[in-house]
PDB file of N, CA and C in Angstrom:
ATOM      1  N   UNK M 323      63.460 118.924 111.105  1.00 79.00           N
ATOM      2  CA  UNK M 323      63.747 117.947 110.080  1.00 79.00           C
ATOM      3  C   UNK M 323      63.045 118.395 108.796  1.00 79.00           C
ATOM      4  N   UNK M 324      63.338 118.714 107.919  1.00 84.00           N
ATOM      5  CA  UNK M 324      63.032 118.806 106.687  1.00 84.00           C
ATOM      6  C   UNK M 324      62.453 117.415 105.892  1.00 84.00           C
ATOM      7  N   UNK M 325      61.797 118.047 104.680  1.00 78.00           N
ATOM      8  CA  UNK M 325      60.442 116.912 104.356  1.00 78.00           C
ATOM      9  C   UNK M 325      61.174 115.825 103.497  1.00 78.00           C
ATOM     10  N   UNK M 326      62.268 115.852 103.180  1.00 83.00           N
ATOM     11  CA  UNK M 326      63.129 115.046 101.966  1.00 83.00           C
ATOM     12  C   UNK M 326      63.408 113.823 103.435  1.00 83.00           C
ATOM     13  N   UNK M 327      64.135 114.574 104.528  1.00 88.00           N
ATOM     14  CA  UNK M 327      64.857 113.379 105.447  1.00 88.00           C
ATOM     15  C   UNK M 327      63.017 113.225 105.964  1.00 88.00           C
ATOM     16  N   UNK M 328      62.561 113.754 106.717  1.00 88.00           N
ATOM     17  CA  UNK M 328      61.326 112.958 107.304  1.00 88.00           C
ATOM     18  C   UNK M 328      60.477 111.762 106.494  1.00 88.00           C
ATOM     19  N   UNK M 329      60.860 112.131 104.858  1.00 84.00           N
ATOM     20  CA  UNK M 329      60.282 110.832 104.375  1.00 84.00           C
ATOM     21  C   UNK M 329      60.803 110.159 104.158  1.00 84.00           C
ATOM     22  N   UNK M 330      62.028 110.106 104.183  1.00 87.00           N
ATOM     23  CA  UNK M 330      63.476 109.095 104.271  1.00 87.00           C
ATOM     24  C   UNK M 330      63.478 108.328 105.601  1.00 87.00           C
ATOM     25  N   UNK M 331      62.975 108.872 106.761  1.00 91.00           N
ATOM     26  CA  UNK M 331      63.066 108.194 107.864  1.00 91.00           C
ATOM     27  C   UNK M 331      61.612 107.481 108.068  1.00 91.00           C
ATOM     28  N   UNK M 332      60.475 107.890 107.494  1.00 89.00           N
ATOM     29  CA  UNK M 332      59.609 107.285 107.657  1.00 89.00           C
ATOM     30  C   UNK M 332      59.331 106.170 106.835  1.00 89.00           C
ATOM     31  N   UNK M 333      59.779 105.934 105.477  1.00 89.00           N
ATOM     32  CA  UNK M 333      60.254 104.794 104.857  1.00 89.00           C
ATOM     33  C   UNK M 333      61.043 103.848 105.264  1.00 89.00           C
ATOM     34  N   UNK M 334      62.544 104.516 105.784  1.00 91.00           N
ATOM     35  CA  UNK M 334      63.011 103.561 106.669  1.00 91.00           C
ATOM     36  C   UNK M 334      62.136 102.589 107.834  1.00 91.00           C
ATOM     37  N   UNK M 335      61.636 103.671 108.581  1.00 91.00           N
ATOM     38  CA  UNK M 335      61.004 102.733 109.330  1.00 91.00           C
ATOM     39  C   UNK M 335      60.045 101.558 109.487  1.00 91.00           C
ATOM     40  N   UNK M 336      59.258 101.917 108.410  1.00 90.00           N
ATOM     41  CA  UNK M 336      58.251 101.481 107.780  1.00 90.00           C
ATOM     42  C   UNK M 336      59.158  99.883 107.336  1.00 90.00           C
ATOM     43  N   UNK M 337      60.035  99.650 106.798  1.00 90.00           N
ATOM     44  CA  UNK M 337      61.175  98.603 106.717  1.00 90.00           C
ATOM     45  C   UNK M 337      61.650  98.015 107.761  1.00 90.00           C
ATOM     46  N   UNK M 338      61.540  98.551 108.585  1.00 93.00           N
ATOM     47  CA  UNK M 338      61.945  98.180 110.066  1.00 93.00           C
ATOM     48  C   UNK M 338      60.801  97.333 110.783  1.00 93.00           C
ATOM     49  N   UNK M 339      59.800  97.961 110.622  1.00 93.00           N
ATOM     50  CA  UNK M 339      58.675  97.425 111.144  1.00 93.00           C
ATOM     51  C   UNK M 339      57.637  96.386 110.807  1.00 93.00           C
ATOM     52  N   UNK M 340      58.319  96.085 109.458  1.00 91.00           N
ATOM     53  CA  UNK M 340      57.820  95.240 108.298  1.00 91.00           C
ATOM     54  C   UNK M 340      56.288  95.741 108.100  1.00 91.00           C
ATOM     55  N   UNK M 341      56.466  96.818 107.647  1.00 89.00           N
ATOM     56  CA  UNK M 341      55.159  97.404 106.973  1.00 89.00           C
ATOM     57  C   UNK M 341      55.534  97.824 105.320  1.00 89.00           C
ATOM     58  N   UNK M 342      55.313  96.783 105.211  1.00 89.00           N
ATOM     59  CA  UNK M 342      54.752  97.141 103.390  1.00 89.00           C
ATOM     60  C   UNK M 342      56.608  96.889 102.970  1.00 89.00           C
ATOM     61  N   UNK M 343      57.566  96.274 104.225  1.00 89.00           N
ATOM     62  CA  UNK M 343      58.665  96.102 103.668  1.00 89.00           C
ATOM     63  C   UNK M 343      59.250  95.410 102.644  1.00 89.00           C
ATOM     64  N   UNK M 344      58.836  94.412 101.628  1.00 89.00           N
ATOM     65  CA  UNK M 344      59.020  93.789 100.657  1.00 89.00           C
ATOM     66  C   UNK M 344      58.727  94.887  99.255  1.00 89.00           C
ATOM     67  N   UNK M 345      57.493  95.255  99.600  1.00 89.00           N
ATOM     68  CA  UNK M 345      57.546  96.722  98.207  1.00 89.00           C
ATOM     69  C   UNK M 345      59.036  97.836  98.635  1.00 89.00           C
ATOM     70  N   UNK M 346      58.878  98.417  99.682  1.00 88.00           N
ATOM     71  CA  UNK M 346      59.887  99.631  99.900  1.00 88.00           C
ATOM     72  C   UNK M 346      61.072  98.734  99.439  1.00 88.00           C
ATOM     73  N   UNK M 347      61.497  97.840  99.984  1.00 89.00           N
ATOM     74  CA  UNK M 347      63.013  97.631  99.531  1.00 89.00           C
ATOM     75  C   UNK M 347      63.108  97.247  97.768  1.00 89.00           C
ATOM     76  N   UNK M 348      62.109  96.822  97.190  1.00 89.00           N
ATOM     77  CA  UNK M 348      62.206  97.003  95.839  1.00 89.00           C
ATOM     78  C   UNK M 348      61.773  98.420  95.035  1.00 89.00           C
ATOM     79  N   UNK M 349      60.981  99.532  95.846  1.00 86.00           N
ATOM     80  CA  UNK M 349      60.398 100.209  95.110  1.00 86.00           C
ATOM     81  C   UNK M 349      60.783 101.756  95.769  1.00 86.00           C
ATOM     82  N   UNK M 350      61.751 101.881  97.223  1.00 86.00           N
ATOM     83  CA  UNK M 350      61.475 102.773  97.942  1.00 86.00           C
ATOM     84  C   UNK M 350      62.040 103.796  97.347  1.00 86.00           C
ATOM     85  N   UNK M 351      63.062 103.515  96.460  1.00 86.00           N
ATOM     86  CA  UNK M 351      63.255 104.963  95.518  1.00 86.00           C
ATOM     87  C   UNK M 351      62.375 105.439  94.840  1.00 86.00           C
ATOM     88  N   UNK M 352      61.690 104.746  94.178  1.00 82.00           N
ATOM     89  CA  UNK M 352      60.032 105.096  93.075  1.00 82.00           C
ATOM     90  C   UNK M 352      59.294 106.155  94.266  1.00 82.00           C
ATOM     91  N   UNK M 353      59.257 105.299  95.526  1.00 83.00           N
ATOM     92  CA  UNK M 353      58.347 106.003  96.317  1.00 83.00           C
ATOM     93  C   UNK M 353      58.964 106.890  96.919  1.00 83.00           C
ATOM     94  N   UNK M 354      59.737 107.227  97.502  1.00 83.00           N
ATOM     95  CA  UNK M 354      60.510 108.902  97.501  1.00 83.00           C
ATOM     96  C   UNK M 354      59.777 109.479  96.835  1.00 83.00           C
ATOM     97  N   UNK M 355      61.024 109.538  95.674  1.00 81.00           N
ATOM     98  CA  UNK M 355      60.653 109.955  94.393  1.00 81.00           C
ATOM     99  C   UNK M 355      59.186 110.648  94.110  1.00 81.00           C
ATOM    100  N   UNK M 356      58.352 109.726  94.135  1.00 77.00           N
ATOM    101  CA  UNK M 356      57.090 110.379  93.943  1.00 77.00           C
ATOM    102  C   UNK M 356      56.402 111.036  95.591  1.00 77.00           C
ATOM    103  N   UNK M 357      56.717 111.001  96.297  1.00 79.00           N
ATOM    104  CA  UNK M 357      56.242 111.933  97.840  1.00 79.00           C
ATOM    105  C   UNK M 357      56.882 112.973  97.660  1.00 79.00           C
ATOM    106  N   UNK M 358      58.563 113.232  97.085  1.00 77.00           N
ATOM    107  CA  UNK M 358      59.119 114.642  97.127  1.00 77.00           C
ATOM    108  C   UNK M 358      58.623 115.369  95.540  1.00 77.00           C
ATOM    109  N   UNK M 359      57.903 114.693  94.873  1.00 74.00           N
ATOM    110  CA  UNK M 359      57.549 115.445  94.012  1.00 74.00           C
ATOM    111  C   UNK M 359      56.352 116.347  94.432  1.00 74.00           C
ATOM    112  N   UNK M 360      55.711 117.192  93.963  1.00 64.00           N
ATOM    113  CA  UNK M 360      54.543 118.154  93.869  1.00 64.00           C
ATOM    114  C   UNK M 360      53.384 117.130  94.038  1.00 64.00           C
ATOM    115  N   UNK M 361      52.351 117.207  95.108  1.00 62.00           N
ATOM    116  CA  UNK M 361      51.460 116.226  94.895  1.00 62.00           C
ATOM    117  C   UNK M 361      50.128 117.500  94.767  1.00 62.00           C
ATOM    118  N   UNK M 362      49.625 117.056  94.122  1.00 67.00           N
ATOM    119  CA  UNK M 362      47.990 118.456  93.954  1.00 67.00           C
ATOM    120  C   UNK M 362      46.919 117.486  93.927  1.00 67.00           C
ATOM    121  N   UNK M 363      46.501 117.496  94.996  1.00 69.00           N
ATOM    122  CA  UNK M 363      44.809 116.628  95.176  1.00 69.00           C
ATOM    123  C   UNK M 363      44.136 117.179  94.134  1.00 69.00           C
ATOM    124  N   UNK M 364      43.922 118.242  93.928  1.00 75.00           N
ATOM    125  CA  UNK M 364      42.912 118.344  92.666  1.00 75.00           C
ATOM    126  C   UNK M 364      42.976 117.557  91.537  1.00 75.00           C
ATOM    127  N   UNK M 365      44.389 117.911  90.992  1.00 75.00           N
ATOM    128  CA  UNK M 365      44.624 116.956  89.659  1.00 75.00           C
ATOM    129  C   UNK M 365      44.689 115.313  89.731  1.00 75.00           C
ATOM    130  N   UNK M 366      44.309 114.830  91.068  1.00 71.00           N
ATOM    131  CA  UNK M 366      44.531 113.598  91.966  1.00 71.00           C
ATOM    132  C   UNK M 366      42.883 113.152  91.096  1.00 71.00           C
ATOM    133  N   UNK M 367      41.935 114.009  91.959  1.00 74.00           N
ATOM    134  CA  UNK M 367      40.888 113.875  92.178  1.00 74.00           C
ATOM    135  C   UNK M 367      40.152 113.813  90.734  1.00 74.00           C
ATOM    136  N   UNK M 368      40.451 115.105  89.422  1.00 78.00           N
ATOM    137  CA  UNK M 368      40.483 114.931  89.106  1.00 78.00           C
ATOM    138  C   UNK M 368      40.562 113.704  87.399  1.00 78.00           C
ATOM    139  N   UNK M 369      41.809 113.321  87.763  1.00 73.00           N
ATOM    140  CA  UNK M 369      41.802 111.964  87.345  1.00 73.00           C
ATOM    141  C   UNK M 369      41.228 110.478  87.718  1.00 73.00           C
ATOM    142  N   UNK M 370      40.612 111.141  89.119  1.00 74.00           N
ATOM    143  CA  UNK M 370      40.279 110.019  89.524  1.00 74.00           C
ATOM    144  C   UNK M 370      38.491 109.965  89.277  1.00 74.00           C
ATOM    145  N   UNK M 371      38.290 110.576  88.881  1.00 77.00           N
ATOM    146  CA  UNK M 371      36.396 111.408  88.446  1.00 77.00           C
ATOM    147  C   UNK M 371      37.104 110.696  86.757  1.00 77.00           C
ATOM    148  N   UNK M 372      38.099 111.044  86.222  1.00 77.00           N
ATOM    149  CA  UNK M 372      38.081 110.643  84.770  1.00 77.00           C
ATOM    150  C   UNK M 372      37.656 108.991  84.946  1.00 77.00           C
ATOM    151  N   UNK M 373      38.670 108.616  85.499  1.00 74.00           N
ATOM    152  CA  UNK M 373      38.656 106.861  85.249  1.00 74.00           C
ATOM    153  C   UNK M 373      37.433 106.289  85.578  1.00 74.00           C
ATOM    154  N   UNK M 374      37.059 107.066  86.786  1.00 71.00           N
ATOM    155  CA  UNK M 374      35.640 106.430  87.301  1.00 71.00           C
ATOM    156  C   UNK M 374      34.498 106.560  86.146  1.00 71.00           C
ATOM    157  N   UNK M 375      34.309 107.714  85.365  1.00 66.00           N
ATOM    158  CA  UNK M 375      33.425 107.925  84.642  1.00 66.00           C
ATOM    159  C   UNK M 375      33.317 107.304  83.556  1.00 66.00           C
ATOM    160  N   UNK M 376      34.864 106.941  83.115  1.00 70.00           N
ATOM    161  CA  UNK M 376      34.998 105.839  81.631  1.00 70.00           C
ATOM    162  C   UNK M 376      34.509 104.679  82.177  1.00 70.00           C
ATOM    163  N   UNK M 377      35.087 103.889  83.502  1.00 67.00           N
ATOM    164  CA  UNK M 377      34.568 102.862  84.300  1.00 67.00           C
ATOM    165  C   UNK M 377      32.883 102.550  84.071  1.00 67.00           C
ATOM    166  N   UNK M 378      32.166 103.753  84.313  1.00 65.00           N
ATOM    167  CA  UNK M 378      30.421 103.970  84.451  1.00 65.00           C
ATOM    168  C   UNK M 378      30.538 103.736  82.648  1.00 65.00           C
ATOM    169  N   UNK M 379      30.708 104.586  81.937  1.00 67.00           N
ATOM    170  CA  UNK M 379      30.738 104.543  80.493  1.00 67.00           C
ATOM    171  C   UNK M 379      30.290 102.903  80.396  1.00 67.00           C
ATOM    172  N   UNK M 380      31.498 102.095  80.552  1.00 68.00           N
ATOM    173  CA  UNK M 380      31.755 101.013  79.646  1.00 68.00           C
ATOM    174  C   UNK M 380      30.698 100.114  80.578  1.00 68.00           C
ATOM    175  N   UNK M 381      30.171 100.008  81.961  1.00 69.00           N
ATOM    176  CA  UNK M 381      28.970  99.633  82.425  1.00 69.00           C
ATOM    177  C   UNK M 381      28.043 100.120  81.869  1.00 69.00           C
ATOM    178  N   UNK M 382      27.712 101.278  81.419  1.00 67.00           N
ATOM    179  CA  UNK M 382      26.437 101.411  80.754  1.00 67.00           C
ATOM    180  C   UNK M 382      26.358 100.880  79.227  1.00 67.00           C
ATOM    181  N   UNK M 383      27.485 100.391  78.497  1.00 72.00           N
ATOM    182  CA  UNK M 383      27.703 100.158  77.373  1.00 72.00           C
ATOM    183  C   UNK M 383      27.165  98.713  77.286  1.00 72.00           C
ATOM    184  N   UNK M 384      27.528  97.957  78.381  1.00 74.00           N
ATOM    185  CA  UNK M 384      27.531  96.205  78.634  1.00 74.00           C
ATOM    186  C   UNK M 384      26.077  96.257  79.259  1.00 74.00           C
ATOM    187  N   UNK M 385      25.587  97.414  79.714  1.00 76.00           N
ATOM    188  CA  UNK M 385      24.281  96.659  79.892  1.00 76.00           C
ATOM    189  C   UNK M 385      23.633  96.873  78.909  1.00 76.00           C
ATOM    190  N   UNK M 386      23.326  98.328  78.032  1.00 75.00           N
ATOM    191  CA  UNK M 386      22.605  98.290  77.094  1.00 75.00           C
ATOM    192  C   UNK M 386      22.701  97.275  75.891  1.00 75.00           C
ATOM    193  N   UNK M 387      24.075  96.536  75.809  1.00 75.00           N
ATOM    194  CA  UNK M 387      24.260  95.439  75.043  1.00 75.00           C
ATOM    195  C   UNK M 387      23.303  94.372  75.207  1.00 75.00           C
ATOM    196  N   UNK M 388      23.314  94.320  76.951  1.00 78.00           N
ATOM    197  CA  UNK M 388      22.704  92.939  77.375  1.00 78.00           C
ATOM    198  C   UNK M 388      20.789  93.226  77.079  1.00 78.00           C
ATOM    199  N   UNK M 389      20.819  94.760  77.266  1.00 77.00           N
ATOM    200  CA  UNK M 389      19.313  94.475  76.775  1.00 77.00           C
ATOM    201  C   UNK M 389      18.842  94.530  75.675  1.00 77.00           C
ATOM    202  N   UNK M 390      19.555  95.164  74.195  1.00 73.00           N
ATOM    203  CA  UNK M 390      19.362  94.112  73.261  1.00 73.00           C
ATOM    204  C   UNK M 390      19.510  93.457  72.443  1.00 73.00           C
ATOM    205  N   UNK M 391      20.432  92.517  73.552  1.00 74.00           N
ATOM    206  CA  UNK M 391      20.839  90.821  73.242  1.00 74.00           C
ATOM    207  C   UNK M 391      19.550  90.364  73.580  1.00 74.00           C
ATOM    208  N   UNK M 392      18.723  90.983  75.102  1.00 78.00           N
ATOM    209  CA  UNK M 392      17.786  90.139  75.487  1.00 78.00           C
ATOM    210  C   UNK M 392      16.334  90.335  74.342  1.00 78.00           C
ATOM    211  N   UNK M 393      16.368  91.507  74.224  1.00 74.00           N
ATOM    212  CA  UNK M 393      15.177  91.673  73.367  1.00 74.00           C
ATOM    213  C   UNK M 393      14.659  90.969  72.316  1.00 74.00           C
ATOM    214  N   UNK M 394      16.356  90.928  71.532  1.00 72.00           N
ATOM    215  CA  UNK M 394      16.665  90.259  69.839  1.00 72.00           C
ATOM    216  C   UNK M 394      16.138  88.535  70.351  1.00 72.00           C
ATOM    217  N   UNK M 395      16.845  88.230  71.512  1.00 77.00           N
ATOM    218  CA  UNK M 395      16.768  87.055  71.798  1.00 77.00           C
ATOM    219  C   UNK M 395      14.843  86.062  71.975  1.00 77.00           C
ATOM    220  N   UNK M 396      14.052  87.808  72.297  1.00 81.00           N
ATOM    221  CA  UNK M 396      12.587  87.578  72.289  1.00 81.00           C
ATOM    222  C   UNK M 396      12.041  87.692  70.729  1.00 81.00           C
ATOM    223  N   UNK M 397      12.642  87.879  69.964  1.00 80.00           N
ATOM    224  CA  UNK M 397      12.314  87.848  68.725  1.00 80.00           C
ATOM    225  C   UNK M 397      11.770  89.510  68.061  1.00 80.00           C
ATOM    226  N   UNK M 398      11.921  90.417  69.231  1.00 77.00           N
ATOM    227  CA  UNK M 398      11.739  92.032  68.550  1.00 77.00           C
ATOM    228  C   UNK M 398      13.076  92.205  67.850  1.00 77.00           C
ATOM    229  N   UNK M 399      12.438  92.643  66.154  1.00 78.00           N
ATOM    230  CA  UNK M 399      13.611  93.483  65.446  1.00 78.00           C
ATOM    231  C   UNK M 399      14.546  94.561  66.142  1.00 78.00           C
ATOM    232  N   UNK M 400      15.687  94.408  65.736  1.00 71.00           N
ATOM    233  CA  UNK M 400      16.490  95.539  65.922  1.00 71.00           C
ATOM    234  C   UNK M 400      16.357  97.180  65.805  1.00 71.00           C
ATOM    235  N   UNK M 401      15.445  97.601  64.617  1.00 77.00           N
ATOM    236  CA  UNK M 401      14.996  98.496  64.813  1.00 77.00           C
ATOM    237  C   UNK M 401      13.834  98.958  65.525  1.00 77.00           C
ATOM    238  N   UNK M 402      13.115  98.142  66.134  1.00 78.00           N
ATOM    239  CA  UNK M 402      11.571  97.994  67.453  1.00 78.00           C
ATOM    240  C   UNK M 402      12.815  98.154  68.467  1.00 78.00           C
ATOM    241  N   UNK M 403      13.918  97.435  68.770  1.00 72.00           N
ATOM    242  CA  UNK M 403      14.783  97.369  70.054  1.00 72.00           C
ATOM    243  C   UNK M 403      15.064  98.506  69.926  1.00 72.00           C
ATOM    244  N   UNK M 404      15.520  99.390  69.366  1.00 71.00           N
ATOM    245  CA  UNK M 404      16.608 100.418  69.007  1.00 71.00           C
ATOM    246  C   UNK M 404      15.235 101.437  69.344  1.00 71.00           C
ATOM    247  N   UNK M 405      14.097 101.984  69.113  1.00 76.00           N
ATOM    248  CA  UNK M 405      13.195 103.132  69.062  1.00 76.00           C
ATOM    249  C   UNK M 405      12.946 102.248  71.270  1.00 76.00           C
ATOM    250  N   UNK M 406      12.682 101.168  71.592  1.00 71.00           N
ATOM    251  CA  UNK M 406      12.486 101.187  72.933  1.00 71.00           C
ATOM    252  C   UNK M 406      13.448 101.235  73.566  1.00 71.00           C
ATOM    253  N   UNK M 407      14.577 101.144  73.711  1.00 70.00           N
ATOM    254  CA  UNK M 407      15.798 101.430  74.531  1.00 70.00           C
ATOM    255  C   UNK M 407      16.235 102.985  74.040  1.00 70.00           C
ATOM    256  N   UNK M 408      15.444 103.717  72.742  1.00 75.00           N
ATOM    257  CA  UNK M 408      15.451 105.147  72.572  1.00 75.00           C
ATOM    258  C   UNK M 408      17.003 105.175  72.346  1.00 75.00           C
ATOM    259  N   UNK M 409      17.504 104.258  71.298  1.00 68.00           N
ATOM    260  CA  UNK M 409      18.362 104.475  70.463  1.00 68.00           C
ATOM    261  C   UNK M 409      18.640 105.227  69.202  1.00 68.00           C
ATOM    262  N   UNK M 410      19.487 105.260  68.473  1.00 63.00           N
ATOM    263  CA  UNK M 410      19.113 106.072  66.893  1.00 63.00           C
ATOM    264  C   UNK M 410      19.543 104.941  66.217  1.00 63.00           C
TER     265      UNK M 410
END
């Protein structure tokens, strides 16, 4: 069996068995579609190290906010906050 029908039959079945059958019958061409295309774990992985790292980014962004919100909130200037959190 070749890989075009084996994922044709394993989708089917997957419908049959009511696994995940409400997406496949709206989406099972999308999902073909993308299984008979070229899949490369690297460029997978890849992208998936990108998102995670913008993810970490914008956590480190919201906390250094929160510390100084908290600082300002103790009454240290912005520029005292900014030289202890070793800002510029």
């Amino acid at each position: 069996m070749g890989r075009e029908d084996a994922i044709r039959e394993a989708v089917s079945d997957c419908v049959k068995r009511n696994v995940l059958k409400r997406f496949l019958e709206n989406n099972g061409g999308y999902v073909m579609s993308m299984l008979l295309t070229e899949w490369n774990w690297d460029d997978a992985l890849r992208v998936q190290k990108e998102e995670g790292g913008q993810e970490g980014i914008g956590i480190g962004r919201k906390e250094e906010r929160q510390k100084i919100f908290s600082l300002w909130e103790k009454g240290i200037p912005l520029s005292e906050t900014k030289k202890k959190l070793g800002l510029k």
